[in-house]
């Protein structure tokens, strides 16, 4: 029996693509190896969102090269966004790679493995969503489904439109059937994935499918038996309309958490980023969300040091973060990406300035997140148990509907929903004890 090993970099979409790669390999008779050292097929599912992602992966590839030297029969494959961004140059840069494929070409890996081909092969077409591949889920009770591939936005810093192609939505009926199947296999929490999820559906009618909006999709998934929690990522502030916001208040399974990427608090920088909304419009979305779902958790993504970002622009980002008081944020130092517009802009911000701004931003984000998290202290929250705590194996770890990590003592099993009395809170984590009185309706 042949064995494979997959190393995944990047976002949830890549994690999900890796699950589909694994599912496909298992259907070909491969089994997962505990370690790349003993695998017959070593795969990397790559990311290229920032320079650091590229370097991390290249370090891993160095190990793979050594393994190939020791065991020349090993097959080395490189998939994902980095592979797509360099295409056939993969083979020039790394001659020991046997097969390379973009994010939309996962299914071609099977073609390669079942062919007699002895020469290196690259697959980099954009074909829309290809292959309803059987996924091998990391946790049986949590599932992902990709609602659309690609991205039609043109954020000037971002490599994704060139690595994942145009946005192509999967028909609503197909998605509902996919979630129904997962629910019948024991999934209770589903995450809908896309680069701009709330633009979902715009292309369906033109392609001959019944039209649907993202809000329609949310209601359809909410109605599926067995689905207790729905999450999605990422929405775009431009397309965050009232129907989706209302859905958070109305649909029982839709969680009280929205990840709403900001990128910058300065309208001038947002314009240079081609984000298509202003600071005011963003704040207005936050206000509307809080009007309908007062307790909603809001998280975000922010880039510091975008070309031309002045002290004044950065001060606007800080003041917006003070004002919104996010429940959490992913903060990134701007990283120039090949063939993006922003990489060619003058006024690239010096590294020391980026680092100094990052420190100040993280201070604000953490302080506000910690303050906001105190609202859960004394409350009983519903937790989906994921496993033992990472820091203390005698305790358990799970997530609340607000997507807070909850560390608690109790006897529950992974996949269980329990109620936890929250005793304390840091910026990232809630701590507590499993509630003895299971209080229905705890949020
Ligand atoms: N489609 C999603 C995000 C995709 S990438 C969205 O638009 O929200 C995830 C995050 O990486 C982005 O939100 C952005 O904050 C960050 N990012 C993307 N390109 C970057 C770059 N060149 N440098 C630094 N951060 C970047
Ligand atoms: Fe990149 Fe913008 Fe598309 Fe997000 S919306 S993937 S940041 S181009
Ligand atoms: Fe995701 Fe990285 Fe591609 S963040 S979309 S894997 S470039």
PDB file of C-alpha atoms in Angstrom, residues 309-439:
ATOM      1  CA  UNK A 309       0.797  54.939   4.264  1.00  0.00           C
ATOM      2  CA  UNK A 310       1.641  58.062   6.295  1.00  0.00           C
ATOM      3  CA  UNK A 311       1.652  58.524  10.077  1.00  0.00           C
ATOM      4  CA  UNK A 312      -1.716  60.235   9.672  1.00  0.00           C
ATOM      5  CA  UNK A 313      -3.153  57.273   7.690  1.00  0.00           C
ATOM      6  CA  UNK A 314      -1.894  54.862  10.281  1.00  0.00           C
ATOM      7  CA  UNK A 315      -3.386  56.984  13.085  1.00  0.00           C
ATOM      8  CA  UNK A 316      -6.737  56.547  11.333  1.00  0.00           C
ATOM      9  CA  UNK A 317      -6.355  52.761  11.473  1.00  0.00           C
ATOM     10  CA  UNK A 318      -5.552  52.960  15.186  1.00  0.00           C
ATOM     11  CA  UNK A 319      -8.527  55.202  15.912  1.00  0.00           C
ATOM     12  CA  UNK A 320     -10.893  52.945  13.987  1.00  0.00           C
ATOM     13  CA  UNK A 321      -9.673  49.934  15.972  1.00  0.00           C
ATOM     14  CA  UNK A 322     -10.200  51.849  19.222  1.00  0.00           C
ATOM     15  CA  UNK A 323     -13.687  52.730  18.102  1.00  0.00           C
ATOM     16  CA  UNK A 324     -14.809  49.321  16.811  1.00  0.00           C
ATOM     17  CA  UNK A 325     -13.128  47.308  19.594  1.00  0.00           C
ATOM     18  CA  UNK A 326     -12.658  44.115  17.638  1.00  0.00           C
ATOM     19  CA  UNK A 327     -12.981  40.731  19.307  1.00  0.00           C
ATOM     20  CA  UNK A 328      -9.763  39.808  17.506  1.00  0.00           C
ATOM     21  CA  UNK A 329      -7.710  40.629  14.431  1.00  0.00           C
ATOM     22  CA  UNK A 330      -5.132  39.165  12.094  1.00  0.00           C
ATOM     23  CA  UNK A 331      -2.532  41.847  11.486  1.00  0.00           C
ATOM     24  CA  UNK A 332      -0.067  41.679   8.607  1.00  0.00           C
ATOM     25  CA  UNK A 333       2.948  43.682   7.544  1.00  0.00           C
ATOM     26  CA  UNK A 334       2.484  44.638   3.901  1.00  0.00           C
ATOM     27  CA  UNK A 335       4.473  42.323   1.651  1.00  0.00           C
ATOM     28  CA  UNK A 336       5.009  43.206  -2.024  1.00  0.00           C
ATOM     29  CA  UNK A 337       3.760  40.382  -4.258  1.00  0.00           C
ATOM     30  CA  UNK A 338       4.885  39.654  -7.800  1.00  0.00           C
ATOM     31  CA  UNK A 339       2.733  41.070 -10.550  1.00  0.00           C
ATOM     32  CA  UNK A 340       0.523  43.105  -8.221  1.00  0.00           C
ATOM     33  CA  UNK A 341      -0.092  46.786  -8.717  1.00  0.00           C
ATOM     34  CA  UNK A 342       0.941  47.816  -5.214  1.00  0.00           C
ATOM     35  CA  UNK A 343       4.382  46.229  -5.564  1.00  0.00           C
ATOM     36  CA  UNK A 344       5.222  48.824  -8.215  1.00  0.00           C
ATOM     37  CA  UNK A 345       4.002  51.860  -6.249  1.00  0.00           C
ATOM     38  CA  UNK A 346       6.556  54.441  -5.115  1.00  0.00           C
ATOM     39  CA  UNK A 347       6.852  55.243  -1.392  1.00  0.00           C
ATOM     40  CA  UNK A 348       7.284  51.703  -0.107  1.00  0.00           C
ATOM     41  CA  UNK A 349       7.311  52.034   3.687  1.00  0.00           C
ATOM     42  CA  UNK A 350      10.663  51.199   5.355  1.00  0.00           C
ATOM     43  CA  UNK A 351      10.774  47.956   7.294  1.00  0.00           C
ATOM     44  CA  UNK A 352      11.480  49.626  10.687  1.00  0.00           C
ATOM     45  CA  UNK A 353       8.425  51.840  10.273  1.00  0.00           C
ATOM     46  CA  UNK A 354       6.224  48.828   9.459  1.00  0.00           C
ATOM     47  CA  UNK A 355       7.468  46.957  12.519  1.00  0.00           C
ATOM     48  CA  UNK A 356       6.970  49.937  14.809  1.00  0.00           C
ATOM     49  CA  UNK A 357       3.415  50.463  13.509  1.00  0.00           C
ATOM     50  CA  UNK A 358       2.661  46.780  13.905  1.00  0.00           C
ATOM     51  CA  UNK A 359       3.651  46.896  17.582  1.00  0.00           C
ATOM     52  CA  UNK A 360       1.366  49.842  18.218  1.00  0.00           C
ATOM     53  CA  UNK A 361      -1.519  48.227  16.355  1.00  0.00           C
ATOM     54  CA  UNK A 362      -1.203  44.922  18.201  1.00  0.00           C
ATOM     55  CA  UNK A 363      -1.293  46.789  21.519  1.00  0.00           C
ATOM     56  CA  UNK A 364      -4.612  48.435  20.621  1.00  0.00           C
ATOM     57  CA  UNK A 365      -6.137  45.251  19.188  1.00  0.00           C
ATOM     58  CA  UNK A 366      -5.222  43.142  22.222  1.00  0.00           C
ATOM     59  CA  UNK A 367      -6.231  45.691  24.803  1.00  0.00           C
ATOM     60  CA  UNK A 368      -9.643  46.248  23.194  1.00  0.00           C
ATOM     61  CA  UNK A 369     -10.190  42.508  22.580  1.00  0.00           C
ATOM     62  CA  UNK A 370      -9.454  41.767  26.215  1.00  0.00           C
ATOM     63  CA  UNK A 371     -11.835  44.463  27.381  1.00  0.00           C
ATOM     64  CA  UNK A 372     -14.546  43.207  25.067  1.00  0.00           C
ATOM     65  CA  UNK A 373     -14.079  39.605  26.121  1.00  0.00           C
ATOM     66  CA  UNK A 374     -15.000  40.536  29.701  1.00  0.00           C
ATOM     67  CA  UNK A 375     -18.660  40.625  28.625  1.00  0.00           C
ATOM     68  CA  UNK A 376     -18.619  36.833  28.650  1.00  0.00           C
ATOM     69  CA  UNK A 377     -17.375  36.530  32.248  1.00  0.00           C
ATOM     70  CA  UNK A 378     -20.233  35.290  34.426  1.00  0.00           C
ATOM     71  CA  UNK A 379     -22.169  34.063  31.392  1.00  0.00           C
ATOM     72  CA  UNK A 380     -22.825  30.478  30.312  1.00  0.00           C
ATOM     73  CA  UNK A 381     -21.784  29.861  26.717  1.00  0.00           C
ATOM     74  CA  UNK A 382     -22.417  26.951  24.381  1.00  0.00           C
ATOM     75  CA  UNK A 383     -19.146  25.258  23.378  1.00  0.00           C
ATOM     76  CA  UNK A 384     -18.463  22.767  20.612  1.00  0.00           C
ATOM     77  CA  UNK A 385     -15.713  20.583  22.090  1.00  0.00           C
ATOM     78  CA  UNK A 386     -12.688  20.122  19.803  1.00  0.00           C
ATOM     79  CA  UNK A 387     -10.305  18.136  22.043  1.00  0.00           C
ATOM     80  CA  UNK A 388      -7.829  18.557  24.889  1.00  0.00           C
ATOM     81  CA  UNK A 389      -6.467  22.014  25.673  1.00  0.00           C
ATOM     82  CA  UNK A 390      -3.153  22.728  23.965  1.00  0.00           C
ATOM     83  CA  UNK A 391      -1.534  24.076  27.102  1.00  0.00           C
ATOM     84  CA  UNK A 392      -3.015  21.742  29.727  1.00  0.00           C
ATOM     85  CA  UNK A 393      -4.092  18.274  28.551  1.00  0.00           C
ATOM     86  CA  UNK A 394      -6.227  17.755  31.652  1.00  0.00           C
ATOM     87  CA  UNK A 395      -8.537  20.484  30.398  1.00  0.00           C
ATOM     88  CA  UNK A 396     -10.703  20.670  27.281  1.00  0.00           C
ATOM     89  CA  UNK A 397     -10.789  23.111  24.410  1.00  0.00           C
ATOM     90  CA  UNK A 398     -13.586  24.196  22.135  1.00  0.00           C
ATOM     91  CA  UNK A 399     -15.194  27.199  20.544  1.00  0.00           C
ATOM     92  CA  UNK A 400     -18.180  29.302  21.448  1.00  0.00           C
ATOM     93  CA  UNK A 401     -20.667  30.532  18.858  1.00  0.00           C
ATOM     94  CA  UNK A 402     -18.795  33.864  18.982  1.00  0.00           C
ATOM     95  CA  UNK A 403     -15.729  31.896  17.810  1.00  0.00           C
ATOM     96  CA  UNK A 404     -13.856  32.399  21.053  1.00  0.00           C
ATOM     97  CA  UNK A 405     -11.519  29.611  22.087  1.00  0.00           C
ATOM     98  CA  UNK A 406     -12.832  28.256  25.391  1.00  0.00           C
ATOM     99  CA  UNK A 407     -10.556  26.363  27.781  1.00  0.00           C
ATOM    100  CA  UNK A 408     -12.450  24.497  30.472  1.00  0.00           C
ATOM    101  CA  UNK A 409     -12.528  21.591  32.866  1.00  0.00           C
ATOM    102  CA  UNK A 410     -15.103  18.912  32.181  1.00  0.00           C
ATOM    103  CA  UNK A 411     -15.691  15.403  30.896  1.00  0.00           C
ATOM    104  CA  UNK A 412     -17.111  15.993  27.418  1.00  0.00           C
ATOM    105  CA  UNK A 413     -15.941  14.326  24.203  1.00  0.00           C
ATOM    106  CA  UNK A 414     -14.831  15.994  20.942  1.00  0.00           C
ATOM    107  CA  UNK A 415     -17.937  16.815  18.926  1.00  0.00           C
ATOM    108  CA  UNK A 416     -20.136  17.335  22.003  1.00  0.00           C
ATOM    109  CA  UNK A 417     -21.972  20.597  22.633  1.00  0.00           C
ATOM    110  CA  UNK A 418     -21.698  21.600  26.265  1.00  0.00           C
ATOM    111  CA  UNK A 419     -22.393  24.657  28.358  1.00  0.00           C
ATOM    112  CA  UNK A 420     -19.486  26.347  30.068  1.00  0.00           C
ATOM    113  CA  UNK A 421     -19.667  28.860  32.916  1.00  0.00           C
ATOM    114  CA  UNK A 422     -17.083  31.475  31.983  1.00  0.00           C
ATOM    115  CA  UNK A 423     -14.891  32.578  34.888  1.00  0.00           C
ATOM    116  CA  UNK A 424     -12.218  34.719  33.209  1.00  0.00           C
ATOM    117  CA  UNK A 425     -11.185  36.016  29.812  1.00  0.00           C
ATOM    118  CA  UNK A 426      -7.987  37.120  28.053  1.00  0.00           C
ATOM    119  CA  UNK A 427      -7.883  38.797  24.631  1.00  0.00           C
ATOM    120  CA  UNK A 428      -7.971  35.397  22.903  1.00  0.00           C
ATOM    121  CA  UNK A 429      -9.390  32.824  25.289  1.00  0.00           C
ATOM    122  CA  UNK A 430     -12.254  32.286  27.720  1.00  0.00           C
ATOM    123  CA  UNK A 431     -11.645  30.094  30.762  1.00  0.00           C
ATOM    124  CA  UNK A 432     -14.282  28.257  32.767  1.00  0.00           C
ATOM    125  CA  UNK A 433     -15.937  25.084  33.928  1.00  0.00           C
ATOM    126  CA  UNK A 434     -18.467  22.790  32.332  1.00  0.00           C
ATOM    127  CA  UNK A 435     -21.843  23.830  33.639  1.00  0.00           C
ATOM    128  CA  UNK A 436     -23.566  21.209  35.750  1.00  0.00           C
ATOM    129  CA  UNK A 437     -26.968  22.589  34.921  1.00  0.00           C
ATOM    130  CA  UNK A 438     -27.173  22.324  31.152  1.00  0.00           C
ATOM    131  CA  UNK A 439     -28.905  25.566  30.461  1.00  0.00           C
TER     132      UNK A 439
END
